[in-house]
GROMACS .gro file of C-alpha atoms in nm:
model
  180
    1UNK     CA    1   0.784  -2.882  -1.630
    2UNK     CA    2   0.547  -2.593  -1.491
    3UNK     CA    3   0.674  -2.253  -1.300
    4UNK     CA    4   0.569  -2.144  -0.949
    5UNK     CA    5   0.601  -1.813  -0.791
    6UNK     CA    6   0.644  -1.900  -0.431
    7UNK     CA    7   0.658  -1.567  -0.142
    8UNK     CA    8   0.693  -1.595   0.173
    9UNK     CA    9   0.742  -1.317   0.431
   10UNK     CA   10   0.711  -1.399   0.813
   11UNK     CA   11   0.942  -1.240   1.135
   12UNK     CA   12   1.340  -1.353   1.081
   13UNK     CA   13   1.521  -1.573   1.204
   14UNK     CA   14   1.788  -1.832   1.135
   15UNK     CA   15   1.774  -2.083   0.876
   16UNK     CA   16   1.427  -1.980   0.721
   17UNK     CA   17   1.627  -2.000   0.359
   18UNK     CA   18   1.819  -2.322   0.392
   19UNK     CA   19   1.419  -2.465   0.543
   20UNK     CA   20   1.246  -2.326   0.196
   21UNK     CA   21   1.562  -2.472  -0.007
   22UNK     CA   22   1.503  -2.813   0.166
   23UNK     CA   23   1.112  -2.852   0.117
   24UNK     CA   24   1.134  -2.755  -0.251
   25UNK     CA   25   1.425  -2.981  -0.329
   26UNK     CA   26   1.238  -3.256  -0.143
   27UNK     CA   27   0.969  -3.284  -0.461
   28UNK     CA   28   1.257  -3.221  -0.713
   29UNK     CA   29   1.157  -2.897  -0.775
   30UNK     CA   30   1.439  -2.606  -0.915
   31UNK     CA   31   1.471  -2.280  -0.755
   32UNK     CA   32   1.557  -2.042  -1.063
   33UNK     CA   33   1.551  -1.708  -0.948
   34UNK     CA   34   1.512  -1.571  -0.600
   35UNK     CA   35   1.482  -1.236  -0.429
   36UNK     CA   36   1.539  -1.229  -0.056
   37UNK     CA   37   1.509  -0.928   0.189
   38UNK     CA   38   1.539  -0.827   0.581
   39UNK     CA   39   1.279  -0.554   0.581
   40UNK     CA   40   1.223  -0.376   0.917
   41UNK     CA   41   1.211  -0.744   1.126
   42UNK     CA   42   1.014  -0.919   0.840
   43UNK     CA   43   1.171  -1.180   0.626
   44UNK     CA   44   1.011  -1.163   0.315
   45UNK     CA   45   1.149  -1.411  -0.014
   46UNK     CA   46   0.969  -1.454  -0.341
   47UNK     CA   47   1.110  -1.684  -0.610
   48UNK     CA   48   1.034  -1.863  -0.959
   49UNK     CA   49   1.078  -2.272  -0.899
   50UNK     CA   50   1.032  -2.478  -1.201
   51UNK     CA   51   0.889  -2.867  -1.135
   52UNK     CA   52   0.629  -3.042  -1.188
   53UNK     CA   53   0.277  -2.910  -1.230
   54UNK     CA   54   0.141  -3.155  -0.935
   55UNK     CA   55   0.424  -3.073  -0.693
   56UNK     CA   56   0.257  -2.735  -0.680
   57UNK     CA   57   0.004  -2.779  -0.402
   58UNK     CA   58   0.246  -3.017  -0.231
   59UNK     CA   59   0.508  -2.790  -0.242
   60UNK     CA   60   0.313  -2.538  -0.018
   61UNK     CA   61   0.169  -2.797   0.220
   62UNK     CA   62   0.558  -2.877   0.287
   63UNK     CA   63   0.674  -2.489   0.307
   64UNK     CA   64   0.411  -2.445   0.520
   65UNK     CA   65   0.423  -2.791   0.758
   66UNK     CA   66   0.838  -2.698   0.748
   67UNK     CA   67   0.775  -2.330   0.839
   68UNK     CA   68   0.498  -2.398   1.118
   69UNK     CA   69   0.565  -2.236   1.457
   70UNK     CA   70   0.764  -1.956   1.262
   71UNK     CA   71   0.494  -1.707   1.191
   72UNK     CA   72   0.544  -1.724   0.807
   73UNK     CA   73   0.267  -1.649   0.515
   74UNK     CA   74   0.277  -1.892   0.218
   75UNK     CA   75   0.173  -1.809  -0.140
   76UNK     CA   76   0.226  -2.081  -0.454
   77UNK     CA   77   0.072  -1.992  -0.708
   78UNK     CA   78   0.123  -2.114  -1.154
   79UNK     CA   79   0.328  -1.882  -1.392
   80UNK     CA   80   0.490  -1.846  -1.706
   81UNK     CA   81   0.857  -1.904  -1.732
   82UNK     CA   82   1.115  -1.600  -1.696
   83UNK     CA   83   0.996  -1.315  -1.887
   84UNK     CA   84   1.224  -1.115  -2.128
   85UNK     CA   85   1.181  -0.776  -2.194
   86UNK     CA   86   1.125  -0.650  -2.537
   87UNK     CA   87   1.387  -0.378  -2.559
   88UNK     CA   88   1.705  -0.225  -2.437
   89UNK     CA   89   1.743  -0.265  -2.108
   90UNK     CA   90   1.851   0.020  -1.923
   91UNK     CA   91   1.900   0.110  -1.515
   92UNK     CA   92   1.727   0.431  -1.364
   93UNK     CA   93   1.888   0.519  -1.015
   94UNK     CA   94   1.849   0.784  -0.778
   95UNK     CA   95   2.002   0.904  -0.478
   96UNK     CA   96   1.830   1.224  -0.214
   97UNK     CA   97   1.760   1.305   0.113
   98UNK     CA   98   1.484   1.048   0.206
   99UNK     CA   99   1.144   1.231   0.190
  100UNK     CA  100   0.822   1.123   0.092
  101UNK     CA  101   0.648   1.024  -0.239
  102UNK     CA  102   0.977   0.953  -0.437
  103UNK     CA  103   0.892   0.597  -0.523
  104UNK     CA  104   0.539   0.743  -0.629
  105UNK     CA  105   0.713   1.004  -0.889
  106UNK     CA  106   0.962   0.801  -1.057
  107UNK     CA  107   0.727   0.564  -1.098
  108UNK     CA  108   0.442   0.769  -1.240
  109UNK     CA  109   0.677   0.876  -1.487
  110UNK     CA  110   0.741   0.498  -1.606
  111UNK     CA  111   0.385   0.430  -1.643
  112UNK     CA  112   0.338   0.751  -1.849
  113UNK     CA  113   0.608   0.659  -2.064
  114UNK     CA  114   0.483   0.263  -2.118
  115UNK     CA  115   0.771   0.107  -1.958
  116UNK     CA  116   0.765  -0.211  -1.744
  117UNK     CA  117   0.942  -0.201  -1.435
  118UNK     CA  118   1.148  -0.548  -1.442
  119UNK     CA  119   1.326  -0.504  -1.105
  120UNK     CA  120   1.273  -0.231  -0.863
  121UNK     CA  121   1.492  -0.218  -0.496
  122UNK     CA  122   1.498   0.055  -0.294
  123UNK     CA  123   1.669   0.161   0.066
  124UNK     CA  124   1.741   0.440   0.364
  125UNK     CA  125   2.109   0.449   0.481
  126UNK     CA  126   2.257   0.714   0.633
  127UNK     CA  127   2.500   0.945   0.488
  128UNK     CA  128   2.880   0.936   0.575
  129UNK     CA  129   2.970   1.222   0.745
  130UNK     CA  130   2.580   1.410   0.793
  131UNK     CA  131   2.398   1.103   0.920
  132UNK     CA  132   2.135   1.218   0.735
  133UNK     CA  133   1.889   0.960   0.582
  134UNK     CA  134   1.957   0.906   0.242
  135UNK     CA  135   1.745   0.737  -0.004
  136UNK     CA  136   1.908   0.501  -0.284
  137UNK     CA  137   1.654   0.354  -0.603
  138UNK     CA  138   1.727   0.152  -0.840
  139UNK     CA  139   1.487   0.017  -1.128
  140UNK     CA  140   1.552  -0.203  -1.428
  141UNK     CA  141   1.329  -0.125  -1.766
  142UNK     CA  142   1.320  -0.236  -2.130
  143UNK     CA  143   1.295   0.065  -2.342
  144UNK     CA  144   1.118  -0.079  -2.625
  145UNK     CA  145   1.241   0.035  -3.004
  146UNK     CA  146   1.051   0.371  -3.086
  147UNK     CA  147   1.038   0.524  -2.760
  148UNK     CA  148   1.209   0.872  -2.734
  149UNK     CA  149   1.487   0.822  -2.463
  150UNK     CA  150   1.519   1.170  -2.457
  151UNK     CA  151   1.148   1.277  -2.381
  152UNK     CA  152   1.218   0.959  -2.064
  153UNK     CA  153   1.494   1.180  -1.960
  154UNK     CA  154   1.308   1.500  -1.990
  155UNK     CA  155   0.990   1.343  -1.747
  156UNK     CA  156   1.218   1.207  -1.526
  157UNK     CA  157   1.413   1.529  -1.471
  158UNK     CA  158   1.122   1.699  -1.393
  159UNK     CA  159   1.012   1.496  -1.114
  160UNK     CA  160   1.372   1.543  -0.997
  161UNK     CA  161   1.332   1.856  -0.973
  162UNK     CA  162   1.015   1.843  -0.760
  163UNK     CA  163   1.237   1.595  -0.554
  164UNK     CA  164   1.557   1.730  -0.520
  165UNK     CA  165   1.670   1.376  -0.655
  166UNK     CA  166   2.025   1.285  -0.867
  167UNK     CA  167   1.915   1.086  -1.104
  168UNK     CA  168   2.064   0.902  -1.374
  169UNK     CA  169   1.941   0.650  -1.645
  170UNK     CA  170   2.208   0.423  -1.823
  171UNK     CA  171   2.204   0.141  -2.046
  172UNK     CA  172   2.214  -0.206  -1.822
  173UNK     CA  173   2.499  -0.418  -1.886
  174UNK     CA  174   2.507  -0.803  -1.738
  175UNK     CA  175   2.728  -0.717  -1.481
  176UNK     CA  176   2.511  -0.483  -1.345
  177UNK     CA  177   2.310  -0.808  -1.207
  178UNK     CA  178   1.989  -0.690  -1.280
  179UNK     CA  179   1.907  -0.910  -1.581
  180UNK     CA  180   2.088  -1.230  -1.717
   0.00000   0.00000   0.00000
């Protein structure tokens, strides 16, 4: 059995889930992990399916004959099973006014500090009582054995300083749902 990382991101509307769940059960295929998102009035999906290393290309021919008329983008392309991180998984999240460049600076710190991002979801809601846009982050990382947790902490306070962001990093447990 091979893997496939299938995405798909077209304009919404009913059913588009239940369509994709059809065509890929059609060649036997198993739908392992999935992420699914509304974003602005763009569906956009990308999941790992495990089947057979043939059913690849016919998989997309039927996403994309079962999609037709619907506006959607296709990928399929060969992976590697699910990846494990090395380390401890942990969960960064931060919460501010929504402003520019906050994505960019949490981010930057990760890279700096050799850590993976593993999951990374990010929104706008509006506050309670203010209205005013509030930005939420979360990101899952493996902080590998050796690296200074404290000098992570240190980097990332400093960019929220520059952002005004509360920010908090935490050891990931299951329940969080961000890793199995």
């Amino acid at each position: 059995m091979e893997y496939s990382v299938i995405s798909i991101v077209g304009p919404d509307s009913m059913g588009i889930m239940e369509t994709i769940a059809k065509a890929i059960a059609g060649f036997g295929a198993n739908i392992e992990e999935t992420r699914a998102s509304i974003l602005g009035g763009e569906f956009a999906v990308i999941m790992l399916v495990q089947g057979e290393d043939e059913s690849r290309e016919g998989i997309k021919a039927a996403l994309t004959e079962a999609l037709e008329g619907r506006g959607m983008a296709v990928a399929v392309r060969a992976t590697v099973g699910k990846a494990r991180g090395t380390g401890i998984p942990y969960l960064i999240e931060t919460i501010s006014l929504d402003t520019p460049g906050i994505v960019r600076a949490v981010t930057a710190v990760l890279l700096e500090q050799a850590l993976n991002i593993e999951n990374l979801e990010c929104a706008v809601a509006s506050a309670p009582l203010s209205g005013s846009p509030m930005f939420t982050m979360r990101i899952a990382v493996s902080v590998a054995p050796g690296l200074k947790l404290a000098a992570l902490k240190a980097e990332l306070a400093k960019a929220a300083e520059l952002h005004d962001l509360d920010i908090s990093v935490r050891p990931l447990k299951i329940a969080d749902g961000d890793r199995e």
